[in-house]
CSV table of C-alpha atoms in Angstrom, one decimal:
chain,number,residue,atom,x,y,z
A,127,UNK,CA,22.3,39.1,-40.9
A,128,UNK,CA,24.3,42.3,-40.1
A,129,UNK,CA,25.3,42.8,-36.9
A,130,UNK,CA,23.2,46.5,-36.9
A,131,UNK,CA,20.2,44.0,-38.2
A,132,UNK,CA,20.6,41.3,-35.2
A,133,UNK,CA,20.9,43.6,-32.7
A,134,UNK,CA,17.3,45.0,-33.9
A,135,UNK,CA,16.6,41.3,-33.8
A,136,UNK,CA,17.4,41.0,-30.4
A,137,UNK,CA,16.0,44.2,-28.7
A,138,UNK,CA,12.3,43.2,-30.4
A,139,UNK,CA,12.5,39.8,-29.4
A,140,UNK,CA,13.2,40.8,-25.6
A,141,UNK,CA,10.9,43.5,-26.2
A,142,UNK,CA,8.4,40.9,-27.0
A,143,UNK,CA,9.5,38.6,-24.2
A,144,UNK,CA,8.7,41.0,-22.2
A,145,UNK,CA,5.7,42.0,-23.3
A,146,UNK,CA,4.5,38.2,-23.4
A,147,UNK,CA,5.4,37.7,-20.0
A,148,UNK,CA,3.4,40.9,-18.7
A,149,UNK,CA,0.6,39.6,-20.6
A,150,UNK,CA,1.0,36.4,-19.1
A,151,UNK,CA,1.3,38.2,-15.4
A,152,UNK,CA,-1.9,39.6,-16.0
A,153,UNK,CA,-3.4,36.8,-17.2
A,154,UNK,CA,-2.5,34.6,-14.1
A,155,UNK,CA,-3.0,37.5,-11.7
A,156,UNK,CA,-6.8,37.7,-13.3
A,157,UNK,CA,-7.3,33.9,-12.5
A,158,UNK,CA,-6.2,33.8,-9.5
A,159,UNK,CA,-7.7,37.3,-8.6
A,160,UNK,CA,-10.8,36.0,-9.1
A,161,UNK,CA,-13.7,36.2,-5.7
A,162,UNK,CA,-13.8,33.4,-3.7
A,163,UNK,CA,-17.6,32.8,-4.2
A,164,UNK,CA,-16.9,32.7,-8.3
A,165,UNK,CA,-14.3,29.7,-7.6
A,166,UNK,CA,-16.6,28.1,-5.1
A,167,UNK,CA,-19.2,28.1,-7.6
A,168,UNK,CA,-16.8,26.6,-10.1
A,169,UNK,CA,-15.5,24.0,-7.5
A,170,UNK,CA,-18.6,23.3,-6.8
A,171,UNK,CA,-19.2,21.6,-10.4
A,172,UNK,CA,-16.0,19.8,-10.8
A,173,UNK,CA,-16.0,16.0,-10.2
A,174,UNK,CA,-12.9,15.2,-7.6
A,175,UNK,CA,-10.0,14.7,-9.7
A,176,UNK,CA,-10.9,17.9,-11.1
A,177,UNK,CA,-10.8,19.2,-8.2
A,178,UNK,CA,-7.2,18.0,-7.3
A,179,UNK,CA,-5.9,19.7,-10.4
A,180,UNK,CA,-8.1,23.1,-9.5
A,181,UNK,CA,-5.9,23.0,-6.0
A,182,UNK,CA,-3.1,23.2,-7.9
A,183,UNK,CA,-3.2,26.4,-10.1
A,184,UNK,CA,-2.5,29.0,-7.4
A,185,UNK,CA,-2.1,29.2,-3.6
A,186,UNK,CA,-5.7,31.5,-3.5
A,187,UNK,CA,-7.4,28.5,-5.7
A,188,UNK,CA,-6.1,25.9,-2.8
A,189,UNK,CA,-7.6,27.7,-0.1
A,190,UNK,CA,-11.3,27.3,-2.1
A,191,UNK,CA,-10.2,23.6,-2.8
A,192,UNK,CA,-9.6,23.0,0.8
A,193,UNK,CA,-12.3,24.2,2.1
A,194,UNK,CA,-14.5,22.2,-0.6
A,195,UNK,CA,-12.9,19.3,0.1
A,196,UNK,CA,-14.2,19.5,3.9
A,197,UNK,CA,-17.8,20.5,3.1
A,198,UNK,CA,-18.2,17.8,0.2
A,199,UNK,CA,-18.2,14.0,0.3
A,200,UNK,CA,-17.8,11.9,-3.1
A,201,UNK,CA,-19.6,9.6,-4.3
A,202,UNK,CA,-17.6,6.1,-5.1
A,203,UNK,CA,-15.8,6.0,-8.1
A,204,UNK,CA,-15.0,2.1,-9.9
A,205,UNK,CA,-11.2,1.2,-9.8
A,206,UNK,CA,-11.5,-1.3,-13.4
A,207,UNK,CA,-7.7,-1.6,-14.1
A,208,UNK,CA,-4.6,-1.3,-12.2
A,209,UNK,CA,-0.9,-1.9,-12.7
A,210,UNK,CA,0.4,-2.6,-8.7
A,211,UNK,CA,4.2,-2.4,-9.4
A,212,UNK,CA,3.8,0.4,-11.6
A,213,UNK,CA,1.5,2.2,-9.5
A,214,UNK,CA,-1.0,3.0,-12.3
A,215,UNK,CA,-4.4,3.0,-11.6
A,216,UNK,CA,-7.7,3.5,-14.0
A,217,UNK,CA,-10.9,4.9,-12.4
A,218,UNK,CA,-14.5,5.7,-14.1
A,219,UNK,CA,-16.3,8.5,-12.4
A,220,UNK,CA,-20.0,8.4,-12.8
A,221,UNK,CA,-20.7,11.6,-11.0
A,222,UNK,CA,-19.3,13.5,-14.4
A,223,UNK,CA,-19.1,10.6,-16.8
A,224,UNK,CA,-14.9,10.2,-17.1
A,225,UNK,CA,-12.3,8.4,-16.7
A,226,UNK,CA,-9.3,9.0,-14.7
A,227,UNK,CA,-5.9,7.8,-14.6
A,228,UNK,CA,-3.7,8.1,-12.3
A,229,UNK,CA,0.2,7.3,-11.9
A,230,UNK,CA,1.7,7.3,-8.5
A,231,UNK,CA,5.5,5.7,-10.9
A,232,UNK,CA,5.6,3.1,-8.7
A,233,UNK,CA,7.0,5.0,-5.7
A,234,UNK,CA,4.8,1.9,-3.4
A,235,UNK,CA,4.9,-0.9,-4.9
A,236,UNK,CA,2.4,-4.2,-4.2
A,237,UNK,CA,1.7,-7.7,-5.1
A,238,UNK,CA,-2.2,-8.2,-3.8
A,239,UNK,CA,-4.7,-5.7,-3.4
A,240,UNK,CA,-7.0,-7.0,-0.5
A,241,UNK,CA,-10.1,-4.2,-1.3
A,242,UNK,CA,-10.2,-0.9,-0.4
A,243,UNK,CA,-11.7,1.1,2.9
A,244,UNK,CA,-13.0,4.4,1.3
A,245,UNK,CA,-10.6,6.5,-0.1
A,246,UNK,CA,-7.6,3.6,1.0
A,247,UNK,CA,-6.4,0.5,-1.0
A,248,UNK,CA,-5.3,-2.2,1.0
A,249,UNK,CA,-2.0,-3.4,-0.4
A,250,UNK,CA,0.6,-6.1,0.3
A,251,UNK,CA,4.3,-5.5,-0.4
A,252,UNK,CA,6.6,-7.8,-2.7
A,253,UNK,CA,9.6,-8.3,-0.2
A,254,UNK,CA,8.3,-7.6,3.3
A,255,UNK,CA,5.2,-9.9,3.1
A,256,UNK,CA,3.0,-7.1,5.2
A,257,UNK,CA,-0.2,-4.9,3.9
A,258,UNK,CA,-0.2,-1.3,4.0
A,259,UNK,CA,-3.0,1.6,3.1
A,260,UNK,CA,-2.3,3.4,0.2
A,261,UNK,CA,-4.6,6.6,-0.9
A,262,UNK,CA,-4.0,6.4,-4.9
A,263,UNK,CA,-5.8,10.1,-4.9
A,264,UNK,CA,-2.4,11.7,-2.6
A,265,UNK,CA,-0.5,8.9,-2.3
A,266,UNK,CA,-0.4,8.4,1.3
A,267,UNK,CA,0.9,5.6,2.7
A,268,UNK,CA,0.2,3.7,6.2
A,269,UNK,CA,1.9,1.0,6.9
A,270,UNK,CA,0.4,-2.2,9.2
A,271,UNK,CA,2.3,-4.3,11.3
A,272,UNK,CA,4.5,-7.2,9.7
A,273,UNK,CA,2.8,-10.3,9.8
A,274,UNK,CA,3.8,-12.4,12.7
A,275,UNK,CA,2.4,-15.8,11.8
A,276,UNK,CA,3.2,-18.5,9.2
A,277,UNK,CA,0.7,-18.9,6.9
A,278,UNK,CA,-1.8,-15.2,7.8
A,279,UNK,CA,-0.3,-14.0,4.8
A,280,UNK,CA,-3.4,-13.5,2.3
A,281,UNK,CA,-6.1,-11.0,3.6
A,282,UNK,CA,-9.2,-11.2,1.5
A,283,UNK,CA,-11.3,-8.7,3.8
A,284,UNK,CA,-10.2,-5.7,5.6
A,285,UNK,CA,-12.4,-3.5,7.6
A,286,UNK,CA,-11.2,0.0,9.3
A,287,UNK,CA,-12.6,1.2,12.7
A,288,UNK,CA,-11.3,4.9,12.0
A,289,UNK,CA,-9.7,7.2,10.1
A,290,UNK,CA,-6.3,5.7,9.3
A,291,UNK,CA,-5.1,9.7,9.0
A,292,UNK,CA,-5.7,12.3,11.7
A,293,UNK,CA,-7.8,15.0,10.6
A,294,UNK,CA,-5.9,17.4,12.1
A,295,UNK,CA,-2.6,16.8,12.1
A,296,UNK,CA,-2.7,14.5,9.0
A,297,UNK,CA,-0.5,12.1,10.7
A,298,UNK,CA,-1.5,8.3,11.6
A,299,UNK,CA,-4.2,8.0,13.5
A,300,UNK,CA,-2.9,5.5,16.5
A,301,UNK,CA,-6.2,4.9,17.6
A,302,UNK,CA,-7.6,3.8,14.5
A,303,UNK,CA,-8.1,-0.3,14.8
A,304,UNK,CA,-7.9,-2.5,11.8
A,305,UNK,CA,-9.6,-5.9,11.4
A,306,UNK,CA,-8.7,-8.5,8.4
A,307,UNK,CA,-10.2,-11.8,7.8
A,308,UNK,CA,-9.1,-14.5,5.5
A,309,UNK,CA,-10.9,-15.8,3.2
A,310,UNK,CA,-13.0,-19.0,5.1
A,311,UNK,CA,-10.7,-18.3,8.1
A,312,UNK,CA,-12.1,-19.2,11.7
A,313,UNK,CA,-10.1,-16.3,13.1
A,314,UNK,CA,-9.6,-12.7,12.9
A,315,UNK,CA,-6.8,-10.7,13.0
A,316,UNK,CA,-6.7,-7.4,14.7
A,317,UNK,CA,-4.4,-4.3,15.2
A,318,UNK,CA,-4.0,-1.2,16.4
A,319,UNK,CA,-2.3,1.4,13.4
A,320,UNK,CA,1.4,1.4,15.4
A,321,UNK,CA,1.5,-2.0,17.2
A,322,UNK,CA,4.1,-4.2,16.6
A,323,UNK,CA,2.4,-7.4,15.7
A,324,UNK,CA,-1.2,-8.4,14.6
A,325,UNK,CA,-3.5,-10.2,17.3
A,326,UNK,CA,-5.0,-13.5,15.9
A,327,UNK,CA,-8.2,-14.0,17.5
A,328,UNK,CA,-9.6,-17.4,17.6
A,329,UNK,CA,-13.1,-17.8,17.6
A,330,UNK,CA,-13.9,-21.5,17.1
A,331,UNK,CA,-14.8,-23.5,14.3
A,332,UNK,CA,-16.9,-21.5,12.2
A,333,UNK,CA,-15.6,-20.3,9.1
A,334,UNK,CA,-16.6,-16.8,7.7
A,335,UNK,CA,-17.5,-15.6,4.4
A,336,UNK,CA,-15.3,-12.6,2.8
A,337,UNK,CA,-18.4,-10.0,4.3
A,338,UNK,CA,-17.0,-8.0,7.3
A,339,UNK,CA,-19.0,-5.1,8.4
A,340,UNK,CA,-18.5,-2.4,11.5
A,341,UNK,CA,-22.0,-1.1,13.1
A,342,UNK,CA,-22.7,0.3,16.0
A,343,UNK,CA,-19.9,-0.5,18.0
A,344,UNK,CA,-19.1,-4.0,17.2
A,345,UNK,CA,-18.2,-6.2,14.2
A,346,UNK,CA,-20.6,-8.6,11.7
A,347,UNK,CA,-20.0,-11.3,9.9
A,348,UNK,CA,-21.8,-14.7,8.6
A,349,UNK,CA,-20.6,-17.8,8.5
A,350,UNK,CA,-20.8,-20.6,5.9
A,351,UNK,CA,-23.6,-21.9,7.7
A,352,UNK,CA,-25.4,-19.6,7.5
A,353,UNK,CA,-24.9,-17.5,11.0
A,354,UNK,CA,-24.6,-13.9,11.6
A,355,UNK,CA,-21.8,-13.6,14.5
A,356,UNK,CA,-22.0,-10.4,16.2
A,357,UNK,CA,-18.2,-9.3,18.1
A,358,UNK,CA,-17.6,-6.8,20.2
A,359,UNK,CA,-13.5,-5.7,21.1
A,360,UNK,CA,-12.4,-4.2,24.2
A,361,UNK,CA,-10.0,-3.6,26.3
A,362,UNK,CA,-6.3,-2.1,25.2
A,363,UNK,CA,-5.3,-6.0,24.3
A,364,UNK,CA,-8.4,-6.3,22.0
A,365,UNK,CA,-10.1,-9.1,23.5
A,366,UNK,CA,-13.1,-10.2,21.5
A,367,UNK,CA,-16.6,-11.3,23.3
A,368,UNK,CA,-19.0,-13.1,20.1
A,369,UNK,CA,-21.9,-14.8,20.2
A,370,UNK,CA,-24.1,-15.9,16.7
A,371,UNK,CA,-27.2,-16.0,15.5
A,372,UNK,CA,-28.8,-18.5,13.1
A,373,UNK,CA,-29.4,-16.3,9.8
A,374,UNK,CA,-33.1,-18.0,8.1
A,375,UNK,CA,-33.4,-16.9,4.4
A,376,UNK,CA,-36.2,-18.7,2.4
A,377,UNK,CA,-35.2,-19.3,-1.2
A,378,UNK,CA,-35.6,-21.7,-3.1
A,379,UNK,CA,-32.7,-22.8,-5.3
A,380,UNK,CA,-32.1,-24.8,-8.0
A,381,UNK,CA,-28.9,-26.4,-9.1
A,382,UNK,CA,-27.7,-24.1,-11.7
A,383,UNK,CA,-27.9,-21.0,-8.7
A,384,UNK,CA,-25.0,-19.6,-6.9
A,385,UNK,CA,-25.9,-17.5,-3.8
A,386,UNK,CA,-23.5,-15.0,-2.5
A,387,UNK,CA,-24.0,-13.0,0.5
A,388,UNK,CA,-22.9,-9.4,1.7
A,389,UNK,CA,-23.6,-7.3,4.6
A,390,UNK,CA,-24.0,-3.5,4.6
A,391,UNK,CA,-24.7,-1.1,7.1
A,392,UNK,CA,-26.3,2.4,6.9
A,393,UNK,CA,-26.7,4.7,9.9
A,394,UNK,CA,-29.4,3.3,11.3
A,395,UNK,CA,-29.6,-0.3,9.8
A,396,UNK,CA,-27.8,-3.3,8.9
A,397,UNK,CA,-28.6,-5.5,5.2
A,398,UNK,CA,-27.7,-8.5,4.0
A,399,UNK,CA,-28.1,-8.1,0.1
A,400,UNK,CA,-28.2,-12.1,-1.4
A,401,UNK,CA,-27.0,-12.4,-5.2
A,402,UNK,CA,-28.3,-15.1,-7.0
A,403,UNK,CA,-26.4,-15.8,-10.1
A,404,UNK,CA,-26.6,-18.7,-12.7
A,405,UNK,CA,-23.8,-21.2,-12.6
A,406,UNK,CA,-24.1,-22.0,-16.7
A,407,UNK,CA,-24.3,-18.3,-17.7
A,408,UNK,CA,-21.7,-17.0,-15.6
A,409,UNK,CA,-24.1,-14.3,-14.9
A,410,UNK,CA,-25.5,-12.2,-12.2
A,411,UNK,CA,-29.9,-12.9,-12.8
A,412,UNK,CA,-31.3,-11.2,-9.4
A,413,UNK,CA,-31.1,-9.7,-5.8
A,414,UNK,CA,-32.3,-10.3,-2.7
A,415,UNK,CA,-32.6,-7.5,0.1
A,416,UNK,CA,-33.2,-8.7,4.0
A,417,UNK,CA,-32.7,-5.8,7.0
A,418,UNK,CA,-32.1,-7.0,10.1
A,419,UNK,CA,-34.4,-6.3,12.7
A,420,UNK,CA,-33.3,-6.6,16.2
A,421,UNK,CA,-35.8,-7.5,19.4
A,422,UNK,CA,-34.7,-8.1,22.6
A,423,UNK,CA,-33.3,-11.7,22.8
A,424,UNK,CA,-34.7,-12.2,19.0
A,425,UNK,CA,-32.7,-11.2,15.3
A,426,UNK,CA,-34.2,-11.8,12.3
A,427,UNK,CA,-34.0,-10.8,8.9
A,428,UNK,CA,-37.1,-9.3,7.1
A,429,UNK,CA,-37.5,-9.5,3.5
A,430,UNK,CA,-37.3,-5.5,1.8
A,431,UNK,CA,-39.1,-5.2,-1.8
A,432,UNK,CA,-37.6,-2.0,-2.8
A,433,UNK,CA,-34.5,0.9,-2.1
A,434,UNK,CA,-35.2,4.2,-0.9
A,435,UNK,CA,-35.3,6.0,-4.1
A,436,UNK,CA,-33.7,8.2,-3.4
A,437,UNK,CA,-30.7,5.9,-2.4
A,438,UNK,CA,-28.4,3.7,-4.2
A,439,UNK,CA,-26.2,0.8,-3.3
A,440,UNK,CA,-22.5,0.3,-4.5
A,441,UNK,CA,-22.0,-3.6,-3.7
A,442,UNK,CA,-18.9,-5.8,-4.0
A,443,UNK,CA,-17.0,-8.4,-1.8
A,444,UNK,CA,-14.0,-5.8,-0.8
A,445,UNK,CA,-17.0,-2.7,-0.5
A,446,UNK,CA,-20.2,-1.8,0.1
A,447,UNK,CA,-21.8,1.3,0.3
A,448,UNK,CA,-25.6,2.7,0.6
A,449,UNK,CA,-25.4,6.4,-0.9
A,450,UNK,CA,-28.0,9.1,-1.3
A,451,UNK,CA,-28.7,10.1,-5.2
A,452,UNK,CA,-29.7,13.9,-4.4
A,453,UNK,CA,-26.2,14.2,-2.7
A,454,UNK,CA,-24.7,12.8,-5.2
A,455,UNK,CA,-25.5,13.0,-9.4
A,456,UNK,CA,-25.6,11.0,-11.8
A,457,UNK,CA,-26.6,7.6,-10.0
A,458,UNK,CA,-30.2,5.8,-10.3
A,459,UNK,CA,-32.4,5.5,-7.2
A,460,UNK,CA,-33.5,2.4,-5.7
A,461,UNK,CA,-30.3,0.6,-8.1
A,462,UNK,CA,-27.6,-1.8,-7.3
A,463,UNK,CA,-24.2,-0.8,-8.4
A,464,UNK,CA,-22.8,-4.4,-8.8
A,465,UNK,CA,-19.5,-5.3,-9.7
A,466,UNK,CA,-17.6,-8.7,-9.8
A,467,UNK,CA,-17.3,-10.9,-7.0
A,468,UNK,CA,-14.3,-13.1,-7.5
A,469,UNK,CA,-11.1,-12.9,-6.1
A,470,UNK,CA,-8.1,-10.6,-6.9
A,471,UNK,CA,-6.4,-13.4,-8.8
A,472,UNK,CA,-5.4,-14.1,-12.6
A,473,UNK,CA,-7.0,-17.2,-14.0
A,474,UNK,CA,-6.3,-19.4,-17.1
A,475,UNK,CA,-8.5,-18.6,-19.2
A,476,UNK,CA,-9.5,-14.6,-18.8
A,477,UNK,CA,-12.9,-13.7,-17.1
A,478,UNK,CA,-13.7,-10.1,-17.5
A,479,UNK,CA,-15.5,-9.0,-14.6
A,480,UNK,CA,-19.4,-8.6,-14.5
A,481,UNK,CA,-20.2,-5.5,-13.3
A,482,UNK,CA,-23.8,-3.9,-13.9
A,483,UNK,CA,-26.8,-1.9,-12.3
A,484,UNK,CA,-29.6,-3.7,-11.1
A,485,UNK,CA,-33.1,-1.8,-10.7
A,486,UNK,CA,-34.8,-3.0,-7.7
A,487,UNK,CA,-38.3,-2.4,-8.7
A,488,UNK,CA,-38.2,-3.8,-12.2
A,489,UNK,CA,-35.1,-6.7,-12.3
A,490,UNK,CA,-33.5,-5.3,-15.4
A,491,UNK,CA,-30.1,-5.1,-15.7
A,492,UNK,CA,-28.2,-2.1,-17.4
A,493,UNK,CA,-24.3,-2.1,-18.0
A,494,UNK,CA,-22.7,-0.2,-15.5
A,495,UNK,CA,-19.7,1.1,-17.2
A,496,UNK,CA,-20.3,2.9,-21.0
A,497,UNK,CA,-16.7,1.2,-22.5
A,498,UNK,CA,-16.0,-2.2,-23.4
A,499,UNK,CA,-14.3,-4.3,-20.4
A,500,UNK,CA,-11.5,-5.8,-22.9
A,501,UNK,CA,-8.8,-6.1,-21.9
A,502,UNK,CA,-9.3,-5.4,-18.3
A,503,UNK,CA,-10.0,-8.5,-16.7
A,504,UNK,CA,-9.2,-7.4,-13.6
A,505,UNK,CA,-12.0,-7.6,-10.8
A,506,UNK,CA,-13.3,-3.8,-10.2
A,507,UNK,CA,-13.5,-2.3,-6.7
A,508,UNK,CA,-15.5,0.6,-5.4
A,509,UNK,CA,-13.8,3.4,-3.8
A,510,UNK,CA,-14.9,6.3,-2.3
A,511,UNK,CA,-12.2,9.4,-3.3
A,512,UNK,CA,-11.1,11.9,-0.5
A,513,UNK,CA,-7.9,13.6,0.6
């Protein structure tokens, strides 16, 4: 190439530089030009992962994803495979059918996952033997206080009395109380986010099942046999005050049954949700639903036939959750959203997890995820996104 010939070259090809980035200038100045209420509208039909990649485009698309985030709430979304020192995560939406996958490169890394409390996993670290919150949508981290006794060291229920995360300032929240149970502990341990050490509160003999529930103002669990204990905290040493009540469920069961029990509460009620499955199958056959119906000096459960239908529930041992269908899509009325039950630990021989949806009204079962679960045989957990 003459020299005449490259200079040519090189005026055209900065004449076309140029003219590519004008285009492109436009382009991105149309996008983000666009009217509020067009983006809203578009927001308004993007499932929430979407909508963290829609906040991103341009600092006039954030503002409309901001404000979407406050005046929408998500529905939960399964967590079926996870990676804790990597800090990979796998979730399946069923609001628009997808799954997600998220990579946080291992900036927290964890050894046990102990559930989640909506949008927070509850983590333990590798070296300092404490648990921590981490929001796998932002990454967000809270940290709780070290553990100060020998041998609490293996939460396998975690309940949050408050946001973890200030609305406002998006700081911790130090008011926000955390209560962890071990799995058939007779204690619990309790904190305030910012203390320096847990508070171990003994509360006899009993010892609890992994459901831990906050409604109204105080704290349910059951016991093994077969008690609901009913705890209220107070005071700025968070004393505990219990007292229990004998829990009467008549079913009859035969030897191949396995009965697990779960509390959930609602706005205005509290349900214990019994799953029956068959020891020999390995297999989840039926559910029972009970409310609990309080009279003065008398609790008792009464048996419910059916779900709202226009509500569904999301049931686990680290999270439960009763959700409105015509506030969220995609999710069958009067359903159980089931998944597996055991806990967060690798066995010999791999169990892939049983998840499902149960329809109330007829029995049938339906799968609950539309993929094969090899090779994730880790148990799923339910978690409800938000940032």
């Amino acid at each position: 190439m003459t020299s005449r010939n490259f200079a040519v070259f090189m005026r055209e090809m900065a004449s076309s530089s140029s003219s590519n980035k004008k285009k492109k200038m436009v382009k991105d100045s149309t996008w983000s030009g666009l009217p509020n209420h067009i983006t809203e509208m578009i927001v308004d039909h993007l499932g929430f992962l979407d909508i963290l990649r829609f906040g991103s485009v341009c600092h006039s698309w954030r503002s409309v994803y901001t404000q979407a985030r406050r005046r929408r709430r998500f529905q939960p979304m399964v967590l079926f495979e996870y990676n804790l020192r990597k800090g990979t995560f796998g979730f399946f939406s069923f609001e628009d059918k997808k799954v997600n996958w998220i990579d946080i490169k291992g900036r927290h890394p964890a050894i046990h996952c102990a559930g989640s409390c909506e949008s927070w996993l509850v983590l333990s670290s590798p070296s300092h033997y404490n648990y921590f919150l981490l929001n796998p949508f932002t990454g967000a981290r809270v940290d709780f206080p070290y553990l100060n006794r020998h041998g609490v060291d293996n939460f396998t229920k975690v309940i949050l009395l408050d946001s973890p995360i200030d609305i406002t300032t998006k700081k911790t929240n130090y008011n926000c109380h955390v209560v962890a149970l071990n799995l058939f502990s007779t204690e619990l341990n309790v904190c305030r986010l910012g203390d320096a050490k847990w508070n171990v509160m003994e509360l006899g003999h009993e010892h609890f099942l992994g459901s831990l529930v906050y409604f109204k103002n105080q704290i349910y669990t059951l016991s093994t046999n077969g008690e609901l204990w009913i705890i209220g905290l107070f005071g700025p040493k968070l004393r505990a005050t219990a007292h229990t009540r004998r829990v009467l469920i008549d079913l009859t069961i035969g030897p191949d049954i396995q009965k697990e029990c779960y509390l959930v509460e609602s706005e205005e009620n509290l349900f214990m949700v019994v799953r029956i499955k068959r020891i020999s199958l390995r297999k989840t056959v039926r559910f029972f639903i009970y409310k609990l119906v309080q009279n003065p000096g008398d609790y008792r459960w009464r048996r419910e036939d059916n779900l709202p239908d226009d509500q569904a529930l999301f049931l686990g041992r680290f999270c439960s959750k009763l959700v409105s269908i015509t506030e969220y899509g995609g999710l069958q009325g009067n359903s159980i959203y089931f998944s597996d039950d055991k806990l967060l630990q690798k066995t010999r021989v791999p169990e892939y997890p049983e998840t499902g949806i149960y329809n109330v009204r007829s029995g049938s079962i339906t799968p609950c995820l539309p993929f094969d679960l090899y090779p994730f045989d880790l148990p799923h957990i339910w978690i409800t996104p938000s940032v």
